[in-house]
A tleap script that builds the chain and sets N, CA, C and O, in Angstrom:
source leaprc.protein.ff14SB
mol = sequence {
  NMET TYR ILE ASP SER ASN THR ILE ILE THR
  ALA SER ALA LEU LEU ALA ALA VAL MET ALA
  ILE LEU GLY ALA LEU PHE ALA VAL TYR ARG
  TRP TYR LEU LYS GLN ASN LYS GLN ASP GLU
  ASP ILE LYS GLU ILE LYS SER GLU LEU CYS
  MET HIE ALA TYR VAL LEU LEU ALA VAL LEU
  ASP GLY LEU LYS GLN LEU ASN CYS ASN GLY
  LYS VAL THR GLU ALA GLN ASP LYS LEU SER
  LYS HIE ILE ASN LYS GLN ALA HIE ASP VAL
  GLY GLU CGLY
}
set mol.1.N position { 48.335 -22.380 -22.638 }
set mol.1.CA position { 48.036 -21.226 -21.824 }
set mol.1.C position { 48.496 -21.526 -20.409 }
set mol.1.O position { 48.252 -22.601 -19.861 }
set mol.2.N position { 49.162 -20.547 -19.844 }
set mol.2.CA position { 49.725 -20.702 -18.509 }
set mol.2.C position { 48.886 -19.897 -17.522 }
set mol.2.O position { 48.640 -18.711 -17.739 }
set mol.3.N position { 48.449 -20.532 -16.449 }
set mol.3.CA position { 47.655 -19.856 -15.422 }
set mol.3.C position { 48.560 -19.621 -14.220 }
set mol.3.O position { 49.026 -20.559 -13.573 }
set mol.4.N position { 48.794 -18.349 -13.943 }
set mol.4.CA position { 49.598 -18.019 -12.770 }
set mol.4.C position { 48.716 -17.425 -11.673 }
set mol.4.O position { 47.497 -17.352 -11.825 }
set mol.5.N position { 49.317 -17.011 -10.594 }
set mol.5.CA position { 48.550 -16.512 -9.447 }
set mol.5.C position { 47.814 -15.210 -9.773 }
set mol.5.O position { 46.721 -14.986 -9.252 }
set mol.6.N position { 48.371 -14.364 -10.605 }
set mol.6.CA position { 47.696 -13.108 -10.984 }
set mol.6.C position { 46.418 -13.388 -11.781 }
set mol.6.O position { 45.420 -12.686 -11.617 }
set mol.7.N position { 46.444 -14.395 -12.629 }
set mol.7.CA position { 45.257 -14.759 -13.393 }
set mol.7.C position { 44.162 -15.251 -12.461 }
set mol.7.O position { 42.996 -14.900 -12.641 }
set mol.8.N position { 44.512 -16.042 -11.487 }
set mol.8.CA position { 43.533 -16.561 -10.518 }
set mol.8.C position { 42.957 -15.422 -9.676 }
set mol.8.O position { 41.754 -15.378 -9.422 }
set mol.9.N position { 43.821 -14.502 -9.246 }
set mol.9.CA position { 43.360 -13.360 -8.448 }
set mol.9.C position { 42.433 -12.469 -9.275 }
set mol.9.O position { 41.410 -12.005 -8.772 }
set mol.10.N position { 42.780 -12.230 -10.522 }
set mol.10.CA position { 41.941 -11.403 -11.403 }
set mol.10.C position { 40.593 -12.077 -11.656 }
set mol.10.O position { 39.554 -11.419 -11.620 }
set mol.11.N position { 40.607 -13.370 -11.910 }
set mol.11.CA position { 39.353 -14.100 -12.131 }
set mol.11.C position { 38.487 -14.092 -10.871 }
set mol.11.O position { 37.267 -13.949 -10.953 }
set mol.12.N position { 39.116 -14.247 -9.714 }
set mol.12.CA position { 38.365 -14.218 -8.448 }
set mol.12.C position { 37.760 -12.846 -8.204 }
set mol.12.O position { 36.616 -12.748 -7.761 }
set mol.13.N position { 38.504 -11.794 -8.483 }
set mol.13.CA position { 37.997 -10.428 -8.308 }
set mol.13.C position { 36.830 -10.164 -9.251 }
set mol.13.O position { 35.832 -9.555 -8.865 }
set mol.14.N position { 36.964 -10.628 -10.492 }
set mol.14.CA position { 35.884 -10.465 -11.461 }
set mol.14.C position { 34.634 -11.224 -11.021 }
set mol.14.O position { 33.524 -10.698 -11.095 }
set mol.15.N position { 34.821 -12.456 -10.564 }
set mol.15.CA position { 33.697 -13.255 -10.083 }
set mol.15.C position { 33.030 -12.598 -8.878 }
set mol.15.O position { 31.802 -12.569 -8.787 }
set mol.16.N position { 33.829 -12.073 -7.954 }
set mol.16.CA position { 33.283 -11.392 -6.776 }
set mol.16.C position { 32.502 -10.150 -7.183 }
set mol.16.O position { 31.443 -9.876 -6.619 }
set mol.17.N position { 33.009 -9.396 -8.152 }
set mol.17.CA position { 32.312 -8.194 -8.623 }
set mol.17.C position { 30.985 -8.553 -9.274 }
set mol.17.O position { 29.974 -7.893 -9.033 }
set mol.18.N position { 30.983 -9.586 -10.091 }
set mol.18.CA position { 29.743 -10.026 -10.747 }
set mol.18.C position { 28.732 -10.492 -9.705 }
set mol.18.O position { 27.546 -10.175 -9.805 }
set mol.19.N position { 29.189 -11.237 -8.714 }
set mol.19.CA position { 28.284 -11.720 -7.660 }
set mol.19.C position { 27.713 -10.556 -6.845 }
set mol.19.O position { 26.544 -10.577 -6.461 }
set mol.20.N position { 28.545 -9.540 -6.583 }
set mol.20.CA position { 28.071 -8.366 -5.849 }
set mol.20.C position { 27.005 -7.620 -6.646 }
set mol.20.O position { 25.994 -7.189 -6.091 }
set mol.21.N position { 27.233 -7.471 -7.932 }
set mol.21.CA position { 26.256 -6.793 -8.792 }
set mol.21.C position { 24.951 -7.592 -8.852 }
set mol.21.O position { 23.866 -7.018 -8.750 }
set mol.22.N position { 25.054 -8.905 -9.015 }
set mol.22.CA position { 23.847 -9.737 -9.045 }
set mol.22.C position { 23.112 -9.692 -7.711 }
set mol.22.O position { 21.882 -9.673 -7.678 }
set mol.23.N position { 23.862 -9.675 -6.615 }
set mol.23.CA position { 23.237 -9.569 -5.300 }
set mol.23.C position { 22.483 -8.265 -5.129 }
set mol.23.O position { 21.384 -8.241 -4.574 }
set mol.24.N position { 23.078 -7.177 -5.608 }
set mol.24.CA position { 22.425 -5.874 -5.534 }
set mol.24.C position { 21.164 -5.847 -6.395 }
set mol.24.O position { 20.135 -5.321 -5.971 }
set mol.25.N position { 21.238 -6.404 -7.586 }
set mol.25.CA position { 20.062 -6.459 -8.460 }
set mol.25.C position { 18.944 -7.297 -7.839 }
set mol.25.O position { 17.769 -6.942 -7.921 }
set mol.26.N position { 19.325 -8.408 -7.220 }
set mol.26.CA position { 18.331 -9.253 -6.568 }
set mol.26.C position { 17.679 -8.526 -5.396 }
set mol.26.O position { 16.472 -8.648 -5.184 }
set mol.27.N position { 18.475 -7.766 -4.628 }
set mol.27.CA position { 17.923 -6.991 -3.509 }
set mol.27.C position { 16.942 -5.934 -4.007 }
set mol.27.O position { 15.895 -5.722 -3.395 }
set mol.28.N position { 17.273 -5.273 -5.107 }
set mol.28.CA position { 16.365 -4.268 -5.692 }
set mol.28.C position { 15.081 -4.935 -6.179 }
set mol.28.O position { 13.990 -4.395 -5.992 }
set mol.29.N position { 15.204 -6.079 -6.788 }
set mol.29.CA position { 14.026 -6.801 -7.276 }
set mol.29.C position { 13.123 -7.222 -6.108 }
set mol.29.O position { 11.901 -7.100 -6.194 }
set mol.30.N position { 13.716 -7.712 -5.029 }
set mol.30.CA position { 12.919 -8.089 -3.850 }
set mol.30.C position { 12.220 -6.874 -3.259 }
set mol.30.O position { 11.070 -6.971 -2.830 }
set mol.31.N position { 12.907 -5.717 -3.231 }
set mol.31.CA position { 12.297 -4.488 -2.736 }
set mol.31.C position { 11.115 -4.105 -3.616 }
set mol.31.O position { 10.072 -3.698 -3.105 }
set mol.32.N position { 11.261 -4.229 -4.925 }
set mol.32.CA position { 10.191 -3.918 -5.875 }
set mol.32.C position { 8.972 -4.814 -5.629 }
set mol.32.O position { 7.839 -4.333 -5.612 }
set mol.33.N position { 9.205 -6.107 -5.439 }
set mol.33.CA position { 8.101 -7.025 -5.160 }
set mol.33.C position { 7.407 -6.684 -3.853 }
set mol.33.O position { 6.183 -6.772 -3.750 }
set mol.34.N position { 8.190 -6.295 -2.857 }
set mol.34.CA position { 7.613 -5.917 -1.556 }
set mol.34.C position { 6.736 -4.680 -1.700 }
set mol.34.O position { 5.665 -4.607 -1.098 }
set mol.35.N position { 7.181 -3.704 -2.494 }
set mol.35.CA position { 6.397 -2.495 -2.709 }
set mol.35.C position { 5.075 -2.820 -3.405 }
set mol.35.O position { 4.035 -2.270 -3.043 }
set mol.36.N position { 5.107 -3.699 -4.390 }
set mol.36.CA position { 3.877 -4.090 -5.079 }
set mol.36.C position { 2.918 -4.780 -4.129 }
set mol.36.O position { 1.714 -4.525 -4.175 }
set mol.37.N position { 3.429 -5.649 -3.266 }
set mol.37.CA position { 2.584 -6.342 -2.283 }
set mol.37.C position { 1.954 -5.332 -1.329 }
set mol.37.O position { 0.769 -5.427 -1.011 }
set mol.38.N position { 2.757 -4.360 -0.873 }
set mol.38.CA position { 2.227 -3.335 0.016 }
set mol.38.C position { 1.153 -2.507 -0.672 }
set mol.38.O position { 0.147 -2.161 -0.053 }
set mol.39.N position { 1.352 -2.187 -1.940 }
set mol.39.CA position { 0.348 -1.427 -2.688 }
set mol.39.C position { -0.970 -2.200 -2.768 }
set mol.39.O position { -2.045 -1.622 -2.610 }
set mol.40.N position { -0.880 -3.505 -3.015 }
set mol.40.CA position { -2.089 -4.337 -3.068 }
set mol.40.C position { -2.769 -4.386 -1.709 }
set mol.40.O position { -3.994 -4.298 -1.622 }
set mol.41.N position { -1.980 -4.527 -0.644 }
set mol.41.CA position { -2.544 -4.567 0.708 }
set mol.41.C position { -3.229 -3.253 1.062 }
set mol.41.O position { -4.307 -3.252 1.656 }
set mol.42.N position { -2.611 -2.143 0.702 }
set mol.42.CA position { -3.194 -0.829 0.988 }
set mol.42.C position { -4.505 -0.657 0.230 }
set mol.42.O position { -5.473 -0.126 0.774 }
set mol.43.N position { -4.540 -1.103 -1.020 }
set mol.43.CA position { -5.773 -1.019 -1.815 }
set mol.43.C position { -6.900 -1.810 -1.148 }
set mol.43.O position { -8.036 -1.342 -1.065 }
set mol.44.N position { -6.572 -3.008 -0.678 }
set mol.44.CA position { -7.569 -3.853 -0.025 }
set mol.44.C position { -8.055 -3.219 1.283 }
set mol.44.O position { -9.251 -3.246 1.575 }
set mol.45.N position { -7.153 -2.660 2.055 }
set mol.45.CA position { -7.526 -2.014 3.324 }
set mol.45.C position { -8.409 -0.805 3.064 }
set mol.45.O position { -9.395 -0.592 3.770 }
set mol.46.N position { -8.062 -0.008 2.048 }
set mol.46.CA position { -8.891 1.154 1.713 }
set mol.46.C position { -10.292 0.730 1.290 }
set mol.46.O position { -11.273 1.386 1.641 }
set mol.47.N position { -10.387 -0.353 0.545 }
set mol.47.CA position { -11.681 -0.857 0.120 }
set mol.47.C position { -12.520 -1.285 1.327 }
set mol.47.O position { -13.714 -0.992 1.401 }
set mol.48.N position { -11.880 -1.978 2.267 }
set mol.48.CA position { -12.599 -2.405 3.469 }
set mol.48.C position { -13.033 -1.208 4.313 }
set mol.48.O position { -14.143 -1.191 4.844 }
set mol.49.N position { -12.161 -0.210 4.438 }
set mol.49.CA position { -12.510 0.976 5.217 }
set mol.49.C position { -13.669 1.730 4.569 }
set mol.49.O position { -14.525 2.278 5.263 }
set mol.50.N position { -13.690 1.754 3.250 }
set mol.50.CA position { -14.793 2.395 2.540 }
set mol.50.C position { -16.103 1.685 2.840 }
set mol.50.O position { -17.124 2.326 3.087 }
set mol.51.N position { -16.068 0.354 2.819 }
set mol.51.CA position { -17.269 -0.419 3.122 }
set mol.51.C position { -17.720 -0.165 4.561 }
set mol.51.O position { -18.916 -0.036 4.824 }
set mol.52.N position { -16.771 -0.095 5.487 }
set mol.52.CA position { -17.120 0.174 6.891 }
set mol.52.C position { -17.786 1.545 7.031 }
set mol.52.O position { -18.739 1.705 7.795 }
set mol.53.N position { -17.279 2.523 6.292 }
set mol.53.CA position { -17.853 3.863 6.362 }
set mol.53.C position { -19.293 3.864 5.850 }
set mol.53.O position { -20.163 4.501 6.443 }
set mol.54.N position { -19.544 3.154 4.750 }
set mol.54.CA position { -20.908 3.107 4.216 }
set mol.54.C position { -21.851 2.353 5.158 }
set mol.54.O position { -23.011 2.736 5.312 }
set mol.55.N position { -21.365 1.303 5.775 }
set mol.55.CA position { -22.190 0.568 6.735 }
set mol.55.C position { -22.488 1.447 7.941 }
set mol.55.O position { -23.621 1.477 8.421 }
set mol.56.N position { -21.486 2.158 8.430 }
set mol.56.CA position { -21.697 3.048 9.565 }
set mol.56.C position { -22.691 4.149 9.204 }
set mol.56.O position { -23.530 4.524 10.023 }
set mol.57.N position { -22.600 4.655 8.003 }
set mol.57.CA position { -23.545 5.682 7.561 }
set mol.57.C position { -24.966 5.120 7.524 }
set mol.57.O position { -25.913 5.810 7.901 }
set mol.58.N position { -25.119 3.882 7.074 }
set mol.58.CA position { -26.444 3.254 7.046 }
set mol.58.C position { -26.979 3.047 8.464 }
set mol.58.O position { -28.170 3.233 8.713 }
set mol.59.N position { -26.104 2.664 9.386 }
set mol.59.CA position { -26.527 2.479 10.781 }
set mol.59.C position { -26.964 3.811 11.375 }
set mol.59.O position { -27.988 3.885 12.054 }
set mol.60.N position { -26.199 4.849 11.124 }
set mol.60.CA position { -26.576 6.171 11.629 }
set mol.60.C position { -27.894 6.630 11.021 }
set mol.60.O position { -28.717 7.239 11.705 }
set mol.61.N position { -28.097 6.342 9.747 }
set mol.61.CA position { -29.356 6.694 9.103 }
set mol.61.C position { -30.519 5.940 9.758 }
set mol.61.O position { -31.583 6.514 9.995 }
set mol.62.N position { -30.309 4.660 10.047 }
set mol.62.CA position { -31.346 3.882 10.720 }
set mol.62.C position { -31.659 4.421 12.103 }
set mol.62.O position { -32.824 4.500 12.494 }
set mol.63.N position { -30.625 4.793 12.846 }
set mol.63.CA position { -30.861 5.370 14.171 }
set mol.63.C position { -31.615 6.696 14.072 }
set mol.63.O position { -32.475 6.999 14.898 }
set mol.64.N position { -31.277 7.476 13.050 }
set mol.64.CA position { -31.958 8.755 12.861 }
set mol.64.C position { -33.433 8.526 12.533 }
set mol.64.O position { -34.290 9.287 12.982 }
set mol.65.N position { -33.733 7.491 11.760 }
set mol.65.CA position { -35.120 7.169 11.432 }
set mol.65.C position { -35.892 6.696 12.663 }
set mol.65.O position { -37.120 6.772 12.702 }
set mol.66.N position { -35.166 6.211 13.660 }
set mol.66.CA position { -35.789 5.803 14.921 }
set mol.66.C position { -35.857 6.957 15.913 }
set mol.66.O position { -36.056 6.757 17.112 }
set mol.67.N position { -35.685 8.185 15.382 }
set mol.67.CA position { -35.760 9.413 16.164 }
set mol.67.C position { -34.640 9.544 17.195 }
set mol.67.O position { -34.833 10.181 18.231 }
set mol.68.N position { -33.499 8.967 16.936 }
set mol.68.CA position { -32.325 9.184 17.783 }
set mol.68.C position { -31.588 10.377 17.189 }
set mol.68.O position { -30.835 10.237 16.225 }
set mol.69.N position { -31.805 11.523 17.759 }
set mol.69.CA position { -31.221 12.743 17.211 }
set mol.69.C position { -29.993 13.132 18.021 }
set mol.69.O position { -29.434 12.307 18.744 }
set mol.70.N position { -29.582 14.359 17.904 }
set mol.70.CA position { -28.435 14.853 18.659 }
set mol.70.C position { -27.132 14.414 18.019 }
set mol.70.O position { -26.823 14.780 16.885 }
set mol.71.N position { -26.376 13.625 18.762 }
set mol.71.CA position { -25.060 13.180 18.301 }
set mol.71.C position { -25.155 12.302 17.047 }
set mol.71.O position { -24.231 12.278 16.234 }
set mol.72.N position { -26.265 11.586 16.893 }
set mol.72.CA position { -26.442 10.740 15.699 }
set mol.72.C position { -26.484 11.608 14.454 }
set mol.72.O position { -25.819 11.309 13.462 }
set mol.73.N position { -27.257 12.677 14.500 }
set mol.73.CA position { -27.355 13.591 13.364 }
set mol.73.C position { -26.009 14.242 13.081 }
set mol.73.O position { -25.587 14.354 11.931 }
set mol.74.N position { -25.344 14.669 14.150 }
set mol.74.CA position { -24.034 15.300 13.992 }
set mol.74.C position { -23.024 14.323 13.381 }
set mol.74.O position { -22.279 14.690 12.474 }
set mol.75.N position { -22.998 13.097 13.869 }
set mol.75.CA position { -22.070 12.087 13.352 }
set mol.75.C position { -22.388 11.751 11.896 }
set mol.75.O position { -21.482 11.585 11.079 }
set mol.76.N position { -23.674 11.651 11.579 }
set mol.76.CA position { -24.076 11.339 10.213 }
set mol.76.C position { -23.646 12.457 9.262 }
set mol.76.O position { -23.151 12.188 8.167 }
set mol.77.N position { -23.835 13.697 9.676 }
set mol.77.CA position { -23.426 14.831 8.840 }
set mol.77.C position { -21.913 14.847 8.624 }
set mol.77.O position { -21.440 15.047 7.505 }
set mol.78.N position { -21.159 14.633 9.705 }
set mol.78.CA position { -19.696 14.637 9.594 }
set mol.78.C position { -19.212 13.500 8.700 }
set mol.78.O position { -18.323 13.696 7.872 }
set mol.79.N position { -19.790 12.316 8.863 }
set mol.79.CA position { -19.386 11.177 8.046 }
set mol.79.C position { -19.740 11.395 6.581 }
set mol.79.O position { -18.948 11.069 5.697 }
set mol.80.N position { -20.918 11.942 6.318 }
set mol.80.CA position { -21.313 12.233 4.933 }
set mol.80.C position { -20.362 13.239 4.294 }
set mol.80.O position { -19.943 13.068 3.149 }
set mol.81.N position { -20.027 14.284 5.036 }
set mol.81.CA position { -19.095 15.285 4.513 }
set mol.81.C position { -17.722 14.663 4.245 }
set mol.81.O position { -17.085 14.946 3.231 }
set mol.82.N position { -17.286 13.820 5.166 }
set mol.82.CA position { -15.984 13.173 5.002 }
set mol.82.C position { -15.973 12.277 3.757 }
set mol.82.O position { -15.027 12.317 2.969 }
set mol.83.N position { -17.012 11.481 3.585 }
set mol.83.CA position { -17.093 10.591 2.418 }
set mol.83.C position { -17.114 11.404 1.133 }
set mol.83.O position { -16.435 11.049 0.170 }
set mol.84.N position { -17.884 12.492 1.101 }
set mol.84.CA position { -17.934 13.349 -0.095 }
set mol.84.C position { -16.584 13.993 -0.375 }
set mol.84.O position { -16.155 14.072 -1.526 }
set mol.85.N position { -15.910 14.457 0.687 }
set mol.85.CA position { -14.591 15.081 0.517 }
set mol.85.C position { -13.596 14.060 -0.026 }
set mol.85.O position { -12.816 14.376 -0.924 }
set mol.86.N position { -13.616 12.850 0.505 }
set mol.86.CA position { -12.711 11.809 0.040 }
set mol.86.C position { -12.989 11.468 -1.431 }
set mol.86.O position { -12.059 11.257 -2.209 }
set mol.87.N position { -14.256 11.416 -1.800 }
set mol.87.CA position { -14.622 11.096 -3.183 }
set mol.87.C position { -14.112 12.179 -4.126 }
set mol.87.O position { -13.627 11.874 -5.215 }
set mol.88.N position { -14.216 13.433 -3.718 }
set mol.88.CA position { -13.743 14.536 -4.560 }
set mol.88.C position { -12.222 14.574 -4.615 }
set mol.88.O position { -11.644 14.877 -5.659 }
set mol.89.N position { -11.571 14.267 -3.492 }
set mol.89.CA position { -10.098 14.263 -3.461 }
set mol.89.C position { -9.553 13.162 -4.352 }
set mol.89.O position { -8.552 13.369 -5.038 }
set mol.90.N position { -10.189 11.995 -4.358 }
set mol.90.CA position { -9.740 10.892 -5.204 }
set mol.90.C position { -9.982 11.233 -6.662 }
set mol.90.O position { -9.160 10.906 -7.517 }
set mol.91.N position { -11.094 11.882 -6.958 }
set mol.91.CA position { -11.411 12.251 -8.332 }
set mol.91.C position { -10.443 13.269 -8.909 }
set mol.91.O position { -10.162 13.255 -10.107 }
set mol.92.N position { -9.931 14.153 -8.061 }
set mol.92.CA position { -9.004 15.189 -8.523 }
set mol.92.C position { -7.606 14.650 -8.724 }
set mol.92.O position { -6.872 15.123 -9.592 }
set mol.93.N position { -7.221 13.634 -7.905 }
set mol.93.CA position { -5.840 13.126 -7.941 }
set mol.93.C position { -5.632 12.182 -9.004 }
set mol.93.O position { -4.525 11.667 -9.164 }
savepdb mol mol.pdb
quit
């Protein structure tokens, strides 16, 4: 078998094409992994925010029991409505 310059050029072009395709696939795979990591991070942040909302609601309830009315009652009502709305929105989706 005789290897001339055209054979070398064709083999190099084929190798370059394969490497480009593999590079693109690797980039897509890295993007996919990044999206999964972001999804996990968002889930964790939402869980923490939910806990903060329940703690804040408990604090407002405690202040209300200590006869701190006015803005405390208003804030407690708004937070309760927000939590209920979020629970219903998540249940529907």
